[in-house]
Short mmCIF file of C-alpha atoms in Angstrom, two decimals:
data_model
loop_
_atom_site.label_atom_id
_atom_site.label_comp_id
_atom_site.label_asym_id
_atom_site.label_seq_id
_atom_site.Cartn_x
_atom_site.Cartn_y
_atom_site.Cartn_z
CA UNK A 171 0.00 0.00 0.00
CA UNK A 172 2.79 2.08 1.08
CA UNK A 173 4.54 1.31 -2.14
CA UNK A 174 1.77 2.39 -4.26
CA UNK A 175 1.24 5.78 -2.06
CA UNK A 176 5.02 6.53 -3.45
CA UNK A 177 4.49 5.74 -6.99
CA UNK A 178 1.72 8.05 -7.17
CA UNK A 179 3.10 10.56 -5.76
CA UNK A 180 6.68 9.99 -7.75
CA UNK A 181 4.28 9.49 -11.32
CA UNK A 182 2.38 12.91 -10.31
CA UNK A 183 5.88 14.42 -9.98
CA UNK A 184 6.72 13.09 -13.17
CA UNK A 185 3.59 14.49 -14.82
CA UNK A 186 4.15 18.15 -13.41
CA UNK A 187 8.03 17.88 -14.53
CA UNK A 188 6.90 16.76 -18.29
CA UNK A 189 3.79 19.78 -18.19
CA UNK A 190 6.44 22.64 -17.14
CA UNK A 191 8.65 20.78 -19.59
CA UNK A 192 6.56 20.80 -22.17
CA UNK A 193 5.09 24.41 -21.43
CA UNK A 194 9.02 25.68 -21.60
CA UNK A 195 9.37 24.12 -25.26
CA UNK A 196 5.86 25.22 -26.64
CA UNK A 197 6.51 29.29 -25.00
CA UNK A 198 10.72 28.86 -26.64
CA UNK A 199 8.95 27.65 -29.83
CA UNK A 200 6.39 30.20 -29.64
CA UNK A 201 9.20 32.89 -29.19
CA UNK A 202 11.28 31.77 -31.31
CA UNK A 203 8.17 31.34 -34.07
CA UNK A 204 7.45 34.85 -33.50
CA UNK A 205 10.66 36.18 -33.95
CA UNK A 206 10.84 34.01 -36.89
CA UNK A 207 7.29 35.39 -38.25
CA UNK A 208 9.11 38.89 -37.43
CA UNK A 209 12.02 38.65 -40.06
CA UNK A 210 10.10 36.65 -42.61
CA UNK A 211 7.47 39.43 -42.98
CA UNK A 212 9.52 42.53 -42.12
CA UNK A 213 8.84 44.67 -44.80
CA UNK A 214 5.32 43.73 -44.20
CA UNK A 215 5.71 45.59 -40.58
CA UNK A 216 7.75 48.18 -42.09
CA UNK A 217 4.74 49.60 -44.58
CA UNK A 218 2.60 48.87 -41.66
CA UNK A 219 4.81 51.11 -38.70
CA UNK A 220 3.87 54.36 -40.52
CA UNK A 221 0.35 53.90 -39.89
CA UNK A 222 0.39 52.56 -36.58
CA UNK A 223 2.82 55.13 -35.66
CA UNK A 224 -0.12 57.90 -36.88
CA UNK A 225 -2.43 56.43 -34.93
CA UNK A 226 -0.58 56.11 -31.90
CA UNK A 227 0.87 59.62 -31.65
CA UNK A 228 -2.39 61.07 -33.04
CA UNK A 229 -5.13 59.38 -31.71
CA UNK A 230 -4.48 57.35 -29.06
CA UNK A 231 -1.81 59.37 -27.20
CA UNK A 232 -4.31 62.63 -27.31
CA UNK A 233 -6.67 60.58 -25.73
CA UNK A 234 -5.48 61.94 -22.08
CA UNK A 235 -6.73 65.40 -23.40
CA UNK A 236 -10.38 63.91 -22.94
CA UNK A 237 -10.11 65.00 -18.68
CA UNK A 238 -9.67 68.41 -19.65
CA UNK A 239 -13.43 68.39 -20.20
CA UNK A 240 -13.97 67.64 -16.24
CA UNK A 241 -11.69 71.04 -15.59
CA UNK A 242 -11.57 74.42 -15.85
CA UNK A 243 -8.69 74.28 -17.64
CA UNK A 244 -6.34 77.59 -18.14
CA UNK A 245 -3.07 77.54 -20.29
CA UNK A 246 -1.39 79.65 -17.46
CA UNK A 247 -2.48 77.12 -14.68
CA UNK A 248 -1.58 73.74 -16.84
CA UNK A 249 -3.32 70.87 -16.56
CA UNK A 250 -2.17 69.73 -12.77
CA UNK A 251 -3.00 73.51 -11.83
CA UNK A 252 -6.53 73.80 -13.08
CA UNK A 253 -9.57 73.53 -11.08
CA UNK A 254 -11.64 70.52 -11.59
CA UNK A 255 -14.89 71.32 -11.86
CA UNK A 256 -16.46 67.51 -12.95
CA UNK A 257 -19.54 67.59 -15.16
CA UNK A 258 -20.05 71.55 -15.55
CA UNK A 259 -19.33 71.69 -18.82
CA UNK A 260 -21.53 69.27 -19.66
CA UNK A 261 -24.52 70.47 -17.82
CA UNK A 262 -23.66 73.70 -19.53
CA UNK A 263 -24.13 72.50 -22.78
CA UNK A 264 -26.96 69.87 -22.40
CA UNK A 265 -29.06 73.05 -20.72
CA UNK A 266 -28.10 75.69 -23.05
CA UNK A 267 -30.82 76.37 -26.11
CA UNK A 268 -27.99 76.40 -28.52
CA UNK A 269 -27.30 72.82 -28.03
CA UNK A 270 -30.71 71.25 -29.99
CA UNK A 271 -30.11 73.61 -32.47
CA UNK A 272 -26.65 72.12 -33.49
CA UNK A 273 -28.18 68.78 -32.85
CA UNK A 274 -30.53 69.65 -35.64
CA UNK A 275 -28.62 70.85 -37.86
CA UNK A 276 -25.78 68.08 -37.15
CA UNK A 277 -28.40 65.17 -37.82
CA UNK A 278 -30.27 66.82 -40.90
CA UNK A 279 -26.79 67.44 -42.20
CA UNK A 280 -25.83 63.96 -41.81
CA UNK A 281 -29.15 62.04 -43.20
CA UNK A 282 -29.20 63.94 -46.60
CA UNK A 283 -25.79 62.73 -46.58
CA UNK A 284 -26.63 59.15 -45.64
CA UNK A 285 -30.42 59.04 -48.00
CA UNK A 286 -28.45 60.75 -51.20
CA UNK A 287 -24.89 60.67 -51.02
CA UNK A 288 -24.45 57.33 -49.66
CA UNK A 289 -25.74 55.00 -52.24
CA UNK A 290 -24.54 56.58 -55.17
CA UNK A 291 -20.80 55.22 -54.89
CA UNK A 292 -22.61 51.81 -55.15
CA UNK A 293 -24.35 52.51 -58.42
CA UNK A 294 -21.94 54.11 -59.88
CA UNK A 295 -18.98 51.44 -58.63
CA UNK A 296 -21.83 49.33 -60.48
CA UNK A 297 -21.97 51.48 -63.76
CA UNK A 298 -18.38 51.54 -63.82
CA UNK A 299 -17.77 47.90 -63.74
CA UNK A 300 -19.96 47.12 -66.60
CA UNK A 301 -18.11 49.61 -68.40
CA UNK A 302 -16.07 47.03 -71.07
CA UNK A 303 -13.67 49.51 -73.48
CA UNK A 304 -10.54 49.40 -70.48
CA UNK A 305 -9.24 52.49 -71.84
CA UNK A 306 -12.86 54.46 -71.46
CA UNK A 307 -13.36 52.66 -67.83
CA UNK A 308 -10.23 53.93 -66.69
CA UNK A 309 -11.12 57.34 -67.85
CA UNK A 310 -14.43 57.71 -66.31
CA UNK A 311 -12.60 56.17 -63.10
CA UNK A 312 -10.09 58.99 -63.02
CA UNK A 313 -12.65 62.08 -63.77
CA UNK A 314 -14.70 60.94 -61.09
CA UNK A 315 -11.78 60.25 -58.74
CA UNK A 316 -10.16 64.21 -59.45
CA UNK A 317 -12.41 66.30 -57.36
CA UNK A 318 -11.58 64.00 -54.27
CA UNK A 319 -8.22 65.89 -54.32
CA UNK A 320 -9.16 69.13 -54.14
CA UNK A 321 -8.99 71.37 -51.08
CA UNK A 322 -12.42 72.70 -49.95
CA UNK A 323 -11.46 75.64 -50.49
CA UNK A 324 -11.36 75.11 -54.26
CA UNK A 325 -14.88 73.39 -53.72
CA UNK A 326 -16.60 76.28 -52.24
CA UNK A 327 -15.04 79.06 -54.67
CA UNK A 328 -16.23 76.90 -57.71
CA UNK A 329 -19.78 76.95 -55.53
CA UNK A 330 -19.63 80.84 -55.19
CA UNK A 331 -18.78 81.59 -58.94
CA UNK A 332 -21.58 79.20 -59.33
CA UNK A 333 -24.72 80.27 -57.60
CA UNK A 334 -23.13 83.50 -56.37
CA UNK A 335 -25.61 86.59 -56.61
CA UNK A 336 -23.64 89.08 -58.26
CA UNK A 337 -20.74 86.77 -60.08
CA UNK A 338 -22.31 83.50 -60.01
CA UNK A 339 -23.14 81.81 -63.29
CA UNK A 340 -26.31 80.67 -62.68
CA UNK A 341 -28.31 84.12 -61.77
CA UNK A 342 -26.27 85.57 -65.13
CA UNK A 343 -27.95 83.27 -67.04
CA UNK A 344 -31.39 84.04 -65.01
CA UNK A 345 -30.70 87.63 -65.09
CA UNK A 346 -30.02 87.15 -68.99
CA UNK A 347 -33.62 85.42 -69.92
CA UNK A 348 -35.65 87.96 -67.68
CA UNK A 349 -35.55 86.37 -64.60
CA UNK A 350 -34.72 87.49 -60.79
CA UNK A 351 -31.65 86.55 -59.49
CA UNK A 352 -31.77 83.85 -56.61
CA UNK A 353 -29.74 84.35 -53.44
CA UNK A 354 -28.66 81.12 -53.43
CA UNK A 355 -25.81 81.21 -50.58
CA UNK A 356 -27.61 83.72 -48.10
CA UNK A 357 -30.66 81.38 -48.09
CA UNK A 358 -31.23 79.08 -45.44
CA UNK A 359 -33.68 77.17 -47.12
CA UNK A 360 -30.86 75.99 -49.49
CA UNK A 361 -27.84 75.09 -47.50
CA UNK A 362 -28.32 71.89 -46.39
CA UNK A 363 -29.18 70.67 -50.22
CA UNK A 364 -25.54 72.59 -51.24
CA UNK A 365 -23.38 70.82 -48.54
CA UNK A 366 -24.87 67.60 -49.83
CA UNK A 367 -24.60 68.45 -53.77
CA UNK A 368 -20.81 69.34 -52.71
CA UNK A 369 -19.78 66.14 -50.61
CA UNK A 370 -21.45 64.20 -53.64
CA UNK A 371 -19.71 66.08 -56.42
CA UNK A 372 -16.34 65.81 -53.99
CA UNK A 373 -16.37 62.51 -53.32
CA UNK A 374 -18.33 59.85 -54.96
CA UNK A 375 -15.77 59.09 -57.40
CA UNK A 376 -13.69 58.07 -53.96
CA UNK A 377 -16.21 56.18 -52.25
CA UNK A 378 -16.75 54.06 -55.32
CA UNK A 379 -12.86 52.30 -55.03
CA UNK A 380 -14.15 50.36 -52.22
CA UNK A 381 -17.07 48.76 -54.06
CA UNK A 382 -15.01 48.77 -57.29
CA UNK A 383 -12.79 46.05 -55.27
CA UNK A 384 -15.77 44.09 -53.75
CA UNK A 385 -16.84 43.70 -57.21
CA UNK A 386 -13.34 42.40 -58.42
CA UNK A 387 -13.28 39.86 -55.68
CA UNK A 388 -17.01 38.09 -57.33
CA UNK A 389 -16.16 34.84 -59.06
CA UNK A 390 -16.23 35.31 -62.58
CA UNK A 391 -18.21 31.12 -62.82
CA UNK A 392 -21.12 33.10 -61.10
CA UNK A 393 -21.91 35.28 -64.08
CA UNK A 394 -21.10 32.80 -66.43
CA UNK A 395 -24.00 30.42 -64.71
CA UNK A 396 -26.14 33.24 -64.56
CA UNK A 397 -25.52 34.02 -68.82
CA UNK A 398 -25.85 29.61 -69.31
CA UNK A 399 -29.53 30.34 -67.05
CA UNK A 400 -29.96 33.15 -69.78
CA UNK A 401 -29.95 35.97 -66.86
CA UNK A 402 -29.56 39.28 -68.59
CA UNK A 403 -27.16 41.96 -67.04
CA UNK A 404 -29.46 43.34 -64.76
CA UNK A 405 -30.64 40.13 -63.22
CA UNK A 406 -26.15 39.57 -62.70
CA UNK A 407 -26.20 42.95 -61.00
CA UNK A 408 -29.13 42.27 -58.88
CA UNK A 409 -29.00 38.70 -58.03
CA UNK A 410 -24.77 38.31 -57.88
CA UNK A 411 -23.23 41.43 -57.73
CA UNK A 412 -25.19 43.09 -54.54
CA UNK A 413 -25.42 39.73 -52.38
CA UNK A 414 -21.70 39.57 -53.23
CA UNK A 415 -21.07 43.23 -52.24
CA UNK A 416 -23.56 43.41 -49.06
CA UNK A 417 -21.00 42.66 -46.49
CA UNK A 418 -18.74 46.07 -47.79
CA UNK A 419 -22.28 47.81 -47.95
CA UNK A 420 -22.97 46.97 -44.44
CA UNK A 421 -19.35 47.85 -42.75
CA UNK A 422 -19.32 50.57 -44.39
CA UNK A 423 -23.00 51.82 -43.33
CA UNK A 424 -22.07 50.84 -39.56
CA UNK A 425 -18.61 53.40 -39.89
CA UNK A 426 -20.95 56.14 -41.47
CA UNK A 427 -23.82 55.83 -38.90
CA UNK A 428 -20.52 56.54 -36.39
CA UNK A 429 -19.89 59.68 -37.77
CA UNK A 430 -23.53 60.98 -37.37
CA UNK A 431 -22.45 63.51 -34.50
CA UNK A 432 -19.59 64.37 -37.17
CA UNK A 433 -19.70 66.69 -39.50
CA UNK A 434 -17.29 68.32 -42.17
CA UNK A 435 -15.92 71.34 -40.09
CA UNK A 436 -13.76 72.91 -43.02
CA UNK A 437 -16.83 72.44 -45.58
CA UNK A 438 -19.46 74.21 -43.28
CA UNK A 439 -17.03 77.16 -42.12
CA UNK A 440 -16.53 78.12 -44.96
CA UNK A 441 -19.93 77.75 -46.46
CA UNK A 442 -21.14 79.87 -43.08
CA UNK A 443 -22.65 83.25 -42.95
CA UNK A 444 -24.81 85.26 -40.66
CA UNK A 445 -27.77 84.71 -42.84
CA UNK A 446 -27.44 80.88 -42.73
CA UNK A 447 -26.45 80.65 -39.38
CA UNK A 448 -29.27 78.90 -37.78
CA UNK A 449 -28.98 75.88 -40.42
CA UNK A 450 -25.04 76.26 -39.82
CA UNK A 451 -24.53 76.13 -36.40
CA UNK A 452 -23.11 72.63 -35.63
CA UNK A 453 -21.21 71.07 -33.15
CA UNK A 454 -17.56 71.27 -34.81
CA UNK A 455 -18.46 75.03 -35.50
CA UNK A 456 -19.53 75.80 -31.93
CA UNK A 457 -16.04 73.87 -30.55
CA UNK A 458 -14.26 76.28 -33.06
CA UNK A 459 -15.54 79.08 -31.29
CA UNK A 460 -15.71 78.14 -27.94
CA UNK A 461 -12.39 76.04 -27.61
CA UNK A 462 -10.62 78.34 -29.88
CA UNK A 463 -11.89 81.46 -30.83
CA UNK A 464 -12.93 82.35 -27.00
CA UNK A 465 -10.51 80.26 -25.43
CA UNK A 466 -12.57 78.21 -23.78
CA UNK A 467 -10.42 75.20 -24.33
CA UNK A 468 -12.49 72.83 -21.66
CA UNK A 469 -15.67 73.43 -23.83
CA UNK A 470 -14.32 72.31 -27.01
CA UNK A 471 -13.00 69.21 -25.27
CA UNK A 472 -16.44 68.61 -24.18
CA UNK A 473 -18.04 68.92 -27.32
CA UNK A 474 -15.48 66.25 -28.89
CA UNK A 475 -16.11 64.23 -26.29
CA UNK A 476 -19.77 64.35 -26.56
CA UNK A 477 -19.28 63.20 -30.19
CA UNK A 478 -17.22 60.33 -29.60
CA UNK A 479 -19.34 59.21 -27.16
CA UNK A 480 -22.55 59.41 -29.66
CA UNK A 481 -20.54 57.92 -31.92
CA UNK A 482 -19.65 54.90 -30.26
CA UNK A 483 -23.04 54.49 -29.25
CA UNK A 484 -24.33 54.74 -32.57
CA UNK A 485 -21.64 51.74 -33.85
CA UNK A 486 -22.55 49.33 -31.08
CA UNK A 487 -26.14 50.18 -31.76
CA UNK A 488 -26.44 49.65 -35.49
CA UNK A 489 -23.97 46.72 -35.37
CA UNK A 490 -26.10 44.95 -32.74
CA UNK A 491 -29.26 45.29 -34.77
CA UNK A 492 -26.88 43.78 -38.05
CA UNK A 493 -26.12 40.93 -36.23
CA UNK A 494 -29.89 40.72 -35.05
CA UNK A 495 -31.35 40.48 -38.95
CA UNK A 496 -28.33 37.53 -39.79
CA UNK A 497 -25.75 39.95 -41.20
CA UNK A 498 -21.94 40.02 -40.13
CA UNK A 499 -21.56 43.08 -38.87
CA UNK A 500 -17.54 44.74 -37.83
CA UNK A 501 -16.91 42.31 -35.03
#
């Protein structure tokens, strides 16, 4: 009995040896399989370090700047010299009148932008794919890609010598067959439908790369089925092409519903005037002036802040209900 007590005991001891001994060789392989993986795919880490570099030093690392929305923060105190004054700001802003103004204007903004200017990349990735001549399809592609590269500055002079009232091409023409000129730019009633014909005109030809690459990636045997089944193009498109390009649709609806609090602050200030102020006024405008302009510096934290945090909610949100209706959503 004895005996048996002290082989146990000595074949337990053995077991635990051979574990550690075999968790020592899998964590030295696993080392030395990283450091392996490491030089094999270098260059692959050296295009990737620029990025994560970016990111780190400008997105992540800022991140500690979020606190200075719980302060009263003053350049000449510092940060560890401010007064902390906890939700303040916030209050402030949820309470002031100002605030569902920007929220209207912010959302509005955003929904023409989601309704009209989001689905058009699709189509016209679409149009341009069943473009055959290669030299023609890389034509259209660049024309439509060109205006992506221009500052908005360029964008909103071309608008002014558009629909300006006293320059602007259209009201010559108006003013040249009889008509009144319009005050395009000074009228509230039109802004909204500007910023949207402007992000459109800017950068549809971008958005459509994307869904130009989605569509590369469809097996070729699927259309060729489709022609044997005597499918005509626009059965393809609608029965191959769009299942096979949902997934990109939906990740890339998710990442757009995230920047619904987020709006183009260069575009808008620069489209702003005092007569279109109240369908102007949005939230990266008001940080501009507050954090900025005024020098409130804690205020313009606490706008950003507010975004982020309606953005995130907005992401979780929209991929939950994905997942809910049997689509993959971003995780």
């Amino acid at each position: 009995m004895k005996n048996e007590f002290v082989e146990g005991l000595e074949q337990r001891e053995v077991s635990r040896i051979e574990t550690q001994l075999t968790v020592s060789a899998v964590k030295r392989v696993s080392k030395q399989s990283f450091f392996m993986k490491l030089v094999k795919y270098r260059f692959i880490y050296l295009l990737v370090m620029p990025g994560f570099i970016f990111f780190l030093l400008f997105k992540f690392v800022p991140m500690w700047g979020l606190l200075l929305s719980f302060q009263d923060y003053s350049p000449y105190k510092g940060f560890w010299g401010s007064d902390w004054v906890g939700f303040k700001h916030f209050s402030t802003l949820f309470s002031s009148p100002q605030f569902y103004v920007m929220l209207r204007n912010t959302l509005l903004i955003n929904i023409f932008s989601l309704v009209f200017f989001f689905p058009i990349p699709i189509l016209l990735a679409i149009m341009l794919n069943e473009v055959r001549h290669g030299v023609l399809k890389r034509l259209h592609q660049s024309i439509v890609y060109l205006p992506h590269f221009l500052s908005w500055v360029v964008v909103v002079s071309f608008t002014f010598f558009i629909f300006s009232t006293n320059v602007g091409i259209v009201n010559k023409v108006l003013v040249a067959i009889g008509m009144e000129p319009v005050a395009v730019l000074t009228n509230p009633n039109y802004f909204w439908a500007l910023l949207t014909l402007q992000n459109i005109w800017k950068d549809v030809g971008w958005g459509t790369i994307i869904f130009l690459a989605a569509i590369a990636g469809v097996d070729p045997q699927r259309y060729e089925a489709a022609v044997v089944d005597g499918a005509g193009r626009f059965r393809q498109i609608w029965h191959i092409t769009l299942p096979a390009i949902r997934p990109t649709i939906i990740i890339l609806l998710i990442l757009r519903l995230g920047h619904m609090a987020d709006v183009g602050f260069e575009q808008v200030l620069l489209m702003m005037n005092p007569l279109v102020t109240s369908v102007a006024e949005v939230f990266d405008t008001y940080s501009f002036t507050q954090g900025i302009i005024q020098g409130k510096v804690s205020v313009g934290v606490t706008v950003g802040m507010f975004k982020g945090v309606v953005g995130l909610v907005l992401v979780l949100l929209s991929n939950y209900v994905v997942k809910k209706l049997g689509h993959e959503g971003i995780y």
